[in-house]
Amino acid sequence: MAKIKREQKRGLRRWRMEDEECQRLDKEIVQLYGVPSKYVNIFRALYRNSTCRVRTSSGTTDDFNIATGVRQGCILSPLLFLIVIDFVMRKTLARTNFAIKWGQDRRTDLDFADDLALNISSTRNVEKDVRTRIGKAAGVFQRLRNIWSSNAITTAIKLRLYMSVVIPTATYACERWMKTASITNMLDVFHRRCLRTILKISWRDHITNAEVMRRTGVALLSDMVSDRRRRLAGHVLRLPRERPVSVAMDWVPEGGKRKRGRPKKTWRHTFKEDLNEMGVSWHGAWRVASDRCR
């Protein structure tokens, strides 16, 4: 037992020494980025002798010291984290030739690749995301079933509530979805099923889908997604051409070679199909995007 306690104390001392070394390195790294020493000292004072409590079902724990990490919810925490990560990446890639050609420049690290994911998301991942969003929207729709079945609320108000609550849940982050027959079918089937419930139309009534859409006066869910995708593309195309996300719109990997067979569909392919439906060429998309009135 005494041996175990000695090991625990030795480990605790080692942990504190490592944390002190990390804090010293953090201070040096921040100073390399031109932050004045007085601000660095203020940052360190915020973390010195910090304590924390954990809330549980039976109350809160006693205070305990925080020896490592950054404050949760502190606006400085993301900044300090990004500075350290950027320093590590610069040191790692300073003496290497790892890079890809990116327009007139070369890229070595993509810490923020959310915009690039528009062009490289796989169909399987998108279909999984669509199913997840439809499942969440179906849950929201089900919780409002008393409203849909009420005779005291008009159909117009029900449709407005549906478009304001259920549709945003189903189409969250839909701008990055590619368009396939499977995804289009999933979206429109869910949409029409909800509209039939609001209109109290049963399958025994033999009402066509076209008639349902005519009575409600709303667009297909797949068309709403396409409209939001075109709006996102318009914002991207209006950016300066040297911006990374703008370069990604027509970027092709240097020396890249795809596998044999049918090419995998990407977000860019879907956007090209949207342009063809609008009668706009790929190179004419920049000119059309600059016309906000259109």
GROMACS .gro file of C-alpha atoms in nm:
model
  294
    1MET     CA    1   0.000   0.000   0.000
    2ALA     CA    2   0.282   0.237   0.087
    3LYS     CA    3   0.447   0.157  -0.246
    4ILE     CA    4   0.130   0.247  -0.433
    5LYS     CA    5   0.106   0.582  -0.252
    6ARG     CA    6   0.470   0.658  -0.333
    7GLU     CA    7   0.405   0.584  -0.701
    8GLN     CA    8   0.098   0.809  -0.695
    9LYS     CA    9   0.294   1.096  -0.539
   10ARG     CA   10   0.577   1.048  -0.788
   11GLY     CA   11   0.329   1.051  -1.076
   12LEU     CA   12   0.162   1.365  -0.939
   13ARG     CA   13   0.496   1.546  -0.913
   14ARG     CA   14   0.586   1.440  -1.267
   15TRP     CA   15   0.245   1.561  -1.391
   16ARG     CA   16   0.294   1.900  -1.224
   17MET     CA   17   0.645   1.933  -1.367
   18GLU     CA   18   0.515   1.850  -1.716
   19ASP     CA   19   0.231   2.100  -1.677
   20GLU     CA   20   0.473   2.373  -1.567
   21GLU     CA   21   0.687   2.296  -1.872
   22CYS     CA   22   0.381   2.314  -2.098
   23GLN     CA   23   0.283   2.651  -1.951
   24ARG     CA   24   0.636   2.780  -2.007
   25LEU     CA   25   0.627   2.662  -2.368
   26ASP     CA   26   0.283   2.817  -2.420
   27LYS     CA   27   0.418   3.149  -2.297
   28GLU     CA   28   0.713   3.132  -2.536
   29ILE     CA   29   0.492   3.032  -2.828
   30VAL     CA   30   0.248   3.319  -2.771
   31GLN     CA   31   0.537   3.566  -2.748
   32LEU     CA   32   0.670   3.439  -3.084
   33TYR     CA   33   0.342   3.555  -3.240
   34GLY     CA   34   0.405   3.910  -3.120
   35VAL     CA   35   0.178   3.916  -2.816
   36PRO     CA   36   0.319   4.163  -2.558
   37SER     CA   37   0.451   4.016  -2.233
   38LYS     CA   38   0.201   4.203  -2.019
   39TYR     CA   39  -0.087   4.030  -2.199
   40VAL     CA   40   0.087   3.694  -2.169
   41ASN     CA   41   0.116   3.747  -1.795
   42ILE     CA   42  -0.253   3.832  -1.779
   43PHE     CA   43  -0.337   3.511  -1.964
   44ARG     CA   44  -0.126   3.307  -1.724
   45ALA     CA   45  -0.284   3.477  -1.423
   46LEU     CA   46  -0.627   3.368  -1.544
   47TYR     CA   47  -0.518   3.004  -1.526
   48ARG     CA   48  -0.304   3.021  -1.212
   49ASN     CA   49  -0.458   2.852  -0.905
   50SER     CA   50  -0.779   2.774  -1.092
   51THR     CA   51  -1.034   2.551  -0.919
   52CYS     CA   52  -1.340   2.369  -1.041
   53ARG     CA   53  -1.648   2.184  -0.922
   54VAL     CA   54  -1.846   1.906  -1.086
   55ARG     CA   55  -2.224   1.914  -1.065
   56THR     CA   56  -2.385   1.574  -1.008
   57SER     CA   57  -2.736   1.448  -0.938
   58SER     CA   58  -2.664   1.454  -0.564
   59GLY     CA   59  -2.509   1.803  -0.561
   60THR     CA   60  -2.167   1.946  -0.639
   61THR     CA   61  -1.826   1.810  -0.553
   62ASP     CA   62  -1.562   1.986  -0.347
   63ASP     CA   63  -1.330   2.231  -0.520
   64PHE     CA   64  -1.024   2.080  -0.684
   65ASN     CA   65  -0.731   2.240  -0.863
   66ILE     CA   66  -0.705   2.244  -1.244
   67ALA     CA   67  -0.349   2.163  -1.342
   68THR     CA   68  -0.382   2.134  -1.719
   69GLY     CA   69  -0.608   2.226  -2.009
   70VAL     CA   70  -0.798   2.545  -2.090
   71ARG     CA   71  -1.114   2.692  -1.944
   72GLN     CA   72  -1.437   2.561  -2.095
   73GLY     CA   73  -1.642   2.846  -2.239
   74CYS     CA   74  -1.360   3.099  -2.216
   75ILE     CA   75  -1.329   3.307  -2.533
   76LEU     CA   76  -0.950   3.292  -2.504
   77SER     CA   77  -0.936   2.910  -2.504
   78PRO     CA   78  -0.992   2.861  -2.880
   79LEU     CA   79  -0.738   3.134  -2.960
   80LEU     CA   80  -0.468   2.984  -2.737
   81PHE     CA   81  -0.537   2.638  -2.874
   82LEU     CA   82  -0.515   2.754  -3.238
   83ILE     CA   83  -0.190   2.940  -3.176
   84VAL     CA   84  -0.026   2.628  -3.032
   85ILE     CA   85  -0.159   2.403  -3.311
   86ASP     CA   86  -0.042   2.649  -3.577
   87PHE     CA   87   0.303   2.659  -3.416
   88VAL     CA   88   0.323   2.277  -3.416
   89MET     CA   89   0.215   2.258  -3.781
   90ARG     CA   90   0.468   2.520  -3.888
   91LYS     CA   91   0.750   2.341  -3.708
   92THR     CA   92   0.644   2.006  -3.851
   93LEU     CA   93   0.622   2.121  -4.212
   94ALA     CA   94   0.906   2.375  -4.213
   95ARG     CA   95   1.163   2.134  -4.360
   96THR     CA   96   0.943   1.910  -4.572
   97ASN     CA   97   0.816   1.924  -4.928
   98PHE     CA   98   0.467   1.800  -4.849
   99ALA     CA   99   0.225   2.026  -5.033
  100ILE     CA  100  -0.040   2.035  -5.302
  101LYS     CA  101  -0.068   2.289  -5.579
  102TRP     CA  102  -0.349   2.531  -5.502
  103GLY     CA  103  -0.397   2.786  -5.775
  104GLN     CA  104  -0.081   2.997  -5.778
  105ASP     CA  105   0.011   2.882  -5.427
  106ARG     CA  106   0.086   2.555  -5.251
  107ARG     CA  107  -0.100   2.427  -4.945
  108THR     CA  108   0.071   2.230  -4.670
  109ASP     CA  109  -0.197   2.199  -4.401
  110LEU     CA  110  -0.575   2.231  -4.404
  111ASP     CA  111  -0.669   2.302  -4.044
  112PHE     CA  112  -1.009   2.433  -4.153
  113ALA     CA  113  -1.127   2.213  -4.438
  114ASP     CA  114  -1.502   2.260  -4.394
  115ASP     CA  115  -1.534   2.448  -4.722
  116LEU     CA  116  -1.328   2.190  -4.909
  117ALA     CA  117  -1.554   1.914  -4.780
  118LEU     CA  118  -1.819   2.040  -5.022
  119ASN     CA  119  -1.630   1.881  -5.309
  120ILE     CA  120  -1.505   1.563  -5.144
  121SER     CA  121  -1.799   1.433  -4.936
  122SER     CA  122  -1.887   1.077  -5.033
  123THR     CA  123  -2.238   0.973  -5.137
  124ARG     CA  124  -2.258   0.726  -4.849
  125ASN     CA  125  -2.184   0.993  -4.589
  126VAL     CA  126  -2.435   1.235  -4.742
  127GLU     CA  127  -2.710   0.972  -4.750
  128LYS     CA  128  -2.640   0.893  -4.385
  129ASP     CA  129  -2.662   1.263  -4.300
  130VAL     CA  130  -2.991   1.296  -4.491
  131ARG     CA  131  -3.142   1.000  -4.305
  132THR     CA  132  -3.033   1.154  -3.975
  133ARG     CA  133  -3.191   1.490  -4.057
  134ILE     CA  134  -3.514   1.326  -4.173
  135GLY     CA  135  -3.526   1.123  -3.852
  136LYS     CA  136  -3.485   1.436  -3.640
  137ALA     CA  137  -3.750   1.621  -3.842
  138ALA     CA  138  -3.988   1.326  -3.811
  139GLY     CA  139  -3.945   1.340  -3.433
  140VAL     CA  140  -4.029   1.711  -3.430
  141PHE     CA  141  -4.331   1.648  -3.654
  142GLN     CA  142  -4.455   1.369  -3.428
  143ARG     CA  143  -4.433   1.587  -3.117
  144LEU     CA  144  -4.668   1.835  -3.285
  145ARG     CA  145  -4.926   1.571  -3.375
  146ASN     CA  146  -5.192   1.737  -3.155
  147ILE     CA  147  -5.163   2.048  -3.369
  148TRP     CA  148  -5.188   1.858  -3.698
  149SER     CA  149  -5.503   1.678  -3.582
  150SER     CA  150  -5.669   1.987  -3.436
  151ASN     CA  151  -5.982   2.121  -3.604
  152ALA     CA  152  -5.949   2.458  -3.432
  153ILE     CA  153  -5.635   2.551  -3.628
  154THR     CA  154  -5.656   2.637  -3.996
  155THR     CA  155  -5.456   2.453  -4.257
  156ALA     CA  156  -5.272   2.772  -4.351
  157ILE     CA  157  -5.140   2.813  -3.995
  158LYS     CA  158  -5.044   2.446  -3.981
  159LEU     CA  159  -4.846   2.481  -4.303
  160ARG     CA  160  -4.671   2.794  -4.174
  161LEU     CA  161  -4.577   2.610  -3.856
  162TYR     CA  162  -4.457   2.312  -4.057
  163MET     CA  163  -4.240   2.531  -4.280
  164SER     CA  164  -4.101   2.720  -3.979
  165VAL     CA  165  -4.023   2.428  -3.747
  166VAL     CA  166  -4.006   2.095  -3.928
  167ILE     CA  167  -3.847   2.198  -4.258
  168PRO     CA  168  -3.548   2.383  -4.099
  169THR     CA  169  -3.480   2.071  -3.892
  170ALA     CA  170  -3.481   1.852  -4.203
  171THR     CA  171  -3.269   2.087  -4.414
  172TYR     CA  172  -3.004   2.187  -4.159
  173ALA     CA  173  -2.667   2.216  -4.343
  174CYS     CA  174  -2.832   2.084  -4.659
  175GLU     CA  175  -2.625   2.320  -4.875
  176ARG     CA  176  -2.343   2.064  -4.885
  177TRP     CA  177  -2.562   1.772  -4.994
  178MET     CA  178  -2.510   1.633  -5.340
  179LYS     CA  179  -2.813   1.537  -5.547
  180THR     CA  180  -2.888   1.175  -5.630
  181ALA     CA  181  -3.209   0.989  -5.714
  182SER     CA  182  -3.199   0.816  -5.376
  183ILE     CA  183  -3.156   1.137  -5.177
  184THR     CA  184  -3.424   1.317  -5.379
  185ASN     CA  185  -3.669   1.032  -5.319
  186MET     CA  186  -3.602   1.024  -4.943
  187LEU     CA  187  -3.660   1.398  -4.909
  188ASP     CA  188  -3.976   1.417  -5.119
  189VAL     CA  189  -4.135   1.104  -4.968
  190PHE     CA  190  -4.093   1.243  -4.616
  191HIS     CA  191  -4.222   1.583  -4.727
  192ARG     CA  192  -4.535   1.449  -4.895
  193ARG     CA  193  -4.611   1.216  -4.605
  194CYS     CA  194  -4.608   1.511  -4.366
  195LEU     CA  195  -4.828   1.718  -4.595
  196ARG     CA  196  -5.081   1.435  -4.625
  197THR     CA  197  -5.098   1.417  -4.246
  198ILE     CA  198  -5.159   1.792  -4.221
  199LEU     CA  199  -5.433   1.775  -4.487
  200LYS     CA  200  -5.576   1.459  -4.322
  201ILE     CA  201  -5.551   1.267  -4.647
  202SER     CA  202  -5.544   0.890  -4.622
  203TRP     CA  203  -5.407   0.649  -4.880
  204ARG     CA  204  -5.763   0.524  -4.918
  205ASP     CA  205  -5.863   0.862  -5.065
  206HIS     CA  206  -5.652   0.795  -5.377
  207ILE     CA  207  -5.523   1.153  -5.394
  208THR     CA  208  -5.219   1.193  -5.620
  209ASN     CA  209  -4.896   1.353  -5.509
  210ALA     CA  210  -4.943   1.632  -5.761
  211GLU     CA  211  -5.281   1.715  -5.610
  212VAL     CA  212  -5.132   1.722  -5.260
  213MET     CA  213  -4.866   1.968  -5.369
  214ARG     CA  214  -5.127   2.181  -5.548
  215ARG     CA  215  -5.348   2.204  -5.240
  216THR     CA  216  -5.064   2.305  -5.010
  217GLY     CA  217  -4.891   2.538  -5.254
  218VAL     CA  218  -4.543   2.449  -5.128
  219ALA     CA  219  -4.244   2.331  -5.327
  220LEU     CA  220  -4.085   1.988  -5.317
  221LEU     CA  221  -3.832   1.944  -5.039
  222SER     CA  222  -3.565   1.846  -5.291
  223ASP     CA  223  -3.626   2.175  -5.474
  224MET     CA  224  -3.584   2.368  -5.147
  225VAL     CA  225  -3.251   2.193  -5.091
  226SER     CA  226  -3.139   2.275  -5.446
  227ASP     CA  227  -3.230   2.641  -5.395
  228ARG     CA  228  -3.025   2.662  -5.076
  229ARG     CA  229  -2.733   2.490  -5.248
  230ARG     CA  230  -2.741   2.748  -5.528
  231ARG     CA  231  -2.751   3.030  -5.273
  232LEU     CA  232  -2.439   2.894  -5.103
  233ALA     CA  233  -2.266   2.863  -5.438
  234GLY     CA  234  -2.357   3.223  -5.516
  235HIS     CA  235  -2.195   3.345  -5.193
  236VAL     CA  236  -1.880   3.146  -5.274
  237LEU     CA  237  -1.860   3.268  -5.633
  238ARG     CA  238  -1.886   3.631  -5.522
  239LEU     CA  239  -1.577   3.594  -5.304
  240PRO     CA  240  -1.239   3.708  -5.440
  241ARG     CA  241  -1.091   3.444  -5.668
  242GLU     CA  242  -0.779   3.407  -5.453
  243ARG     CA  243  -0.980   3.289  -5.150
  244PRO     CA  244  -0.927   2.916  -5.079
  245VAL     CA  245  -1.296   2.827  -5.097
  246SER     CA  246  -1.327   3.005  -5.433
  247VAL     CA  247  -1.023   2.822  -5.569
  248ALA     CA  248  -1.176   2.493  -5.455
  249MET     CA  249  -1.474   2.543  -5.686
  250ASP     CA  250  -1.273   2.449  -5.997
  251TRP     CA  251  -0.959   2.300  -5.841
  252VAL     CA  252  -0.829   1.971  -5.983
  253PRO     CA  253  -0.551   1.778  -5.800
  254GLU     CA  254  -0.220   1.796  -5.980
  255GLY     CA  255  -0.129   1.457  -6.124
  256GLY     CA  256  -0.447   1.303  -5.983
  257LYS     CA  257  -0.584   0.985  -6.134
  258ARG     CA  258  -0.920   0.831  -6.056
  259LYS     CA  259  -1.006   0.464  -6.060
  260ARG     CA  260  -1.168   0.290  -6.354
  261GLY     CA  261  -1.543   0.299  -6.381
  262ARG     CA  262  -1.809   0.560  -6.335
  263PRO     CA  263  -1.683   0.873  -6.154
  264LYS     CA  264  -1.818   0.927  -5.805
  265LYS     CA  265  -2.068   1.206  -5.781
  266THR     CA  266  -1.955   1.511  -5.588
  267TRP     CA  267  -2.105   1.838  -5.476
  268ARG     CA  268  -1.944   2.012  -5.773
  269HIS     CA  269  -2.109   1.769  -6.016
  270THR     CA  270  -2.443   1.844  -5.852
  271PHE     CA  271  -2.387   2.218  -5.885
  272LYS     CA  272  -2.302   2.175  -6.253
  273GLU     CA  273  -2.635   1.996  -6.298
  274ASP     CA  274  -2.808   2.289  -6.128
  275LEU     CA  275  -2.639   2.525  -6.371
  276ASN     CA  276  -2.749   2.315  -6.669
  277GLU     CA  277  -3.109   2.331  -6.547
  278MET     CA  278  -3.075   2.710  -6.530
  279GLY     CA  279  -2.916   2.724  -6.875
  280VAL     CA  280  -2.591   2.867  -6.738
  281SER     CA  281  -2.244   2.746  -6.831
  282TRP     CA  282  -1.978   2.669  -6.571
  283HIS     CA  283  -1.769   2.973  -6.663
  284GLY     CA  284  -2.079   3.192  -6.678
  285ALA     CA  285  -2.169   3.107  -6.320
  286TRP     CA  286  -1.938   3.380  -6.184
  287ARG     CA  287  -2.110   3.641  -6.400
  288VAL     CA  288  -2.457   3.526  -6.294
  289ALA     CA  289  -2.359   3.517  -5.926
  290SER     CA  290  -2.246   3.881  -5.940
  291ASP     CA  291  -2.600   3.981  -6.044
  292ARG     CA  292  -2.774   3.978  -5.704
  293CYS     CA  293  -3.107   4.079  -5.857
  294ARG     CA  294  -3.118   3.764  -6.067
   0.00000   0.00000   0.00000
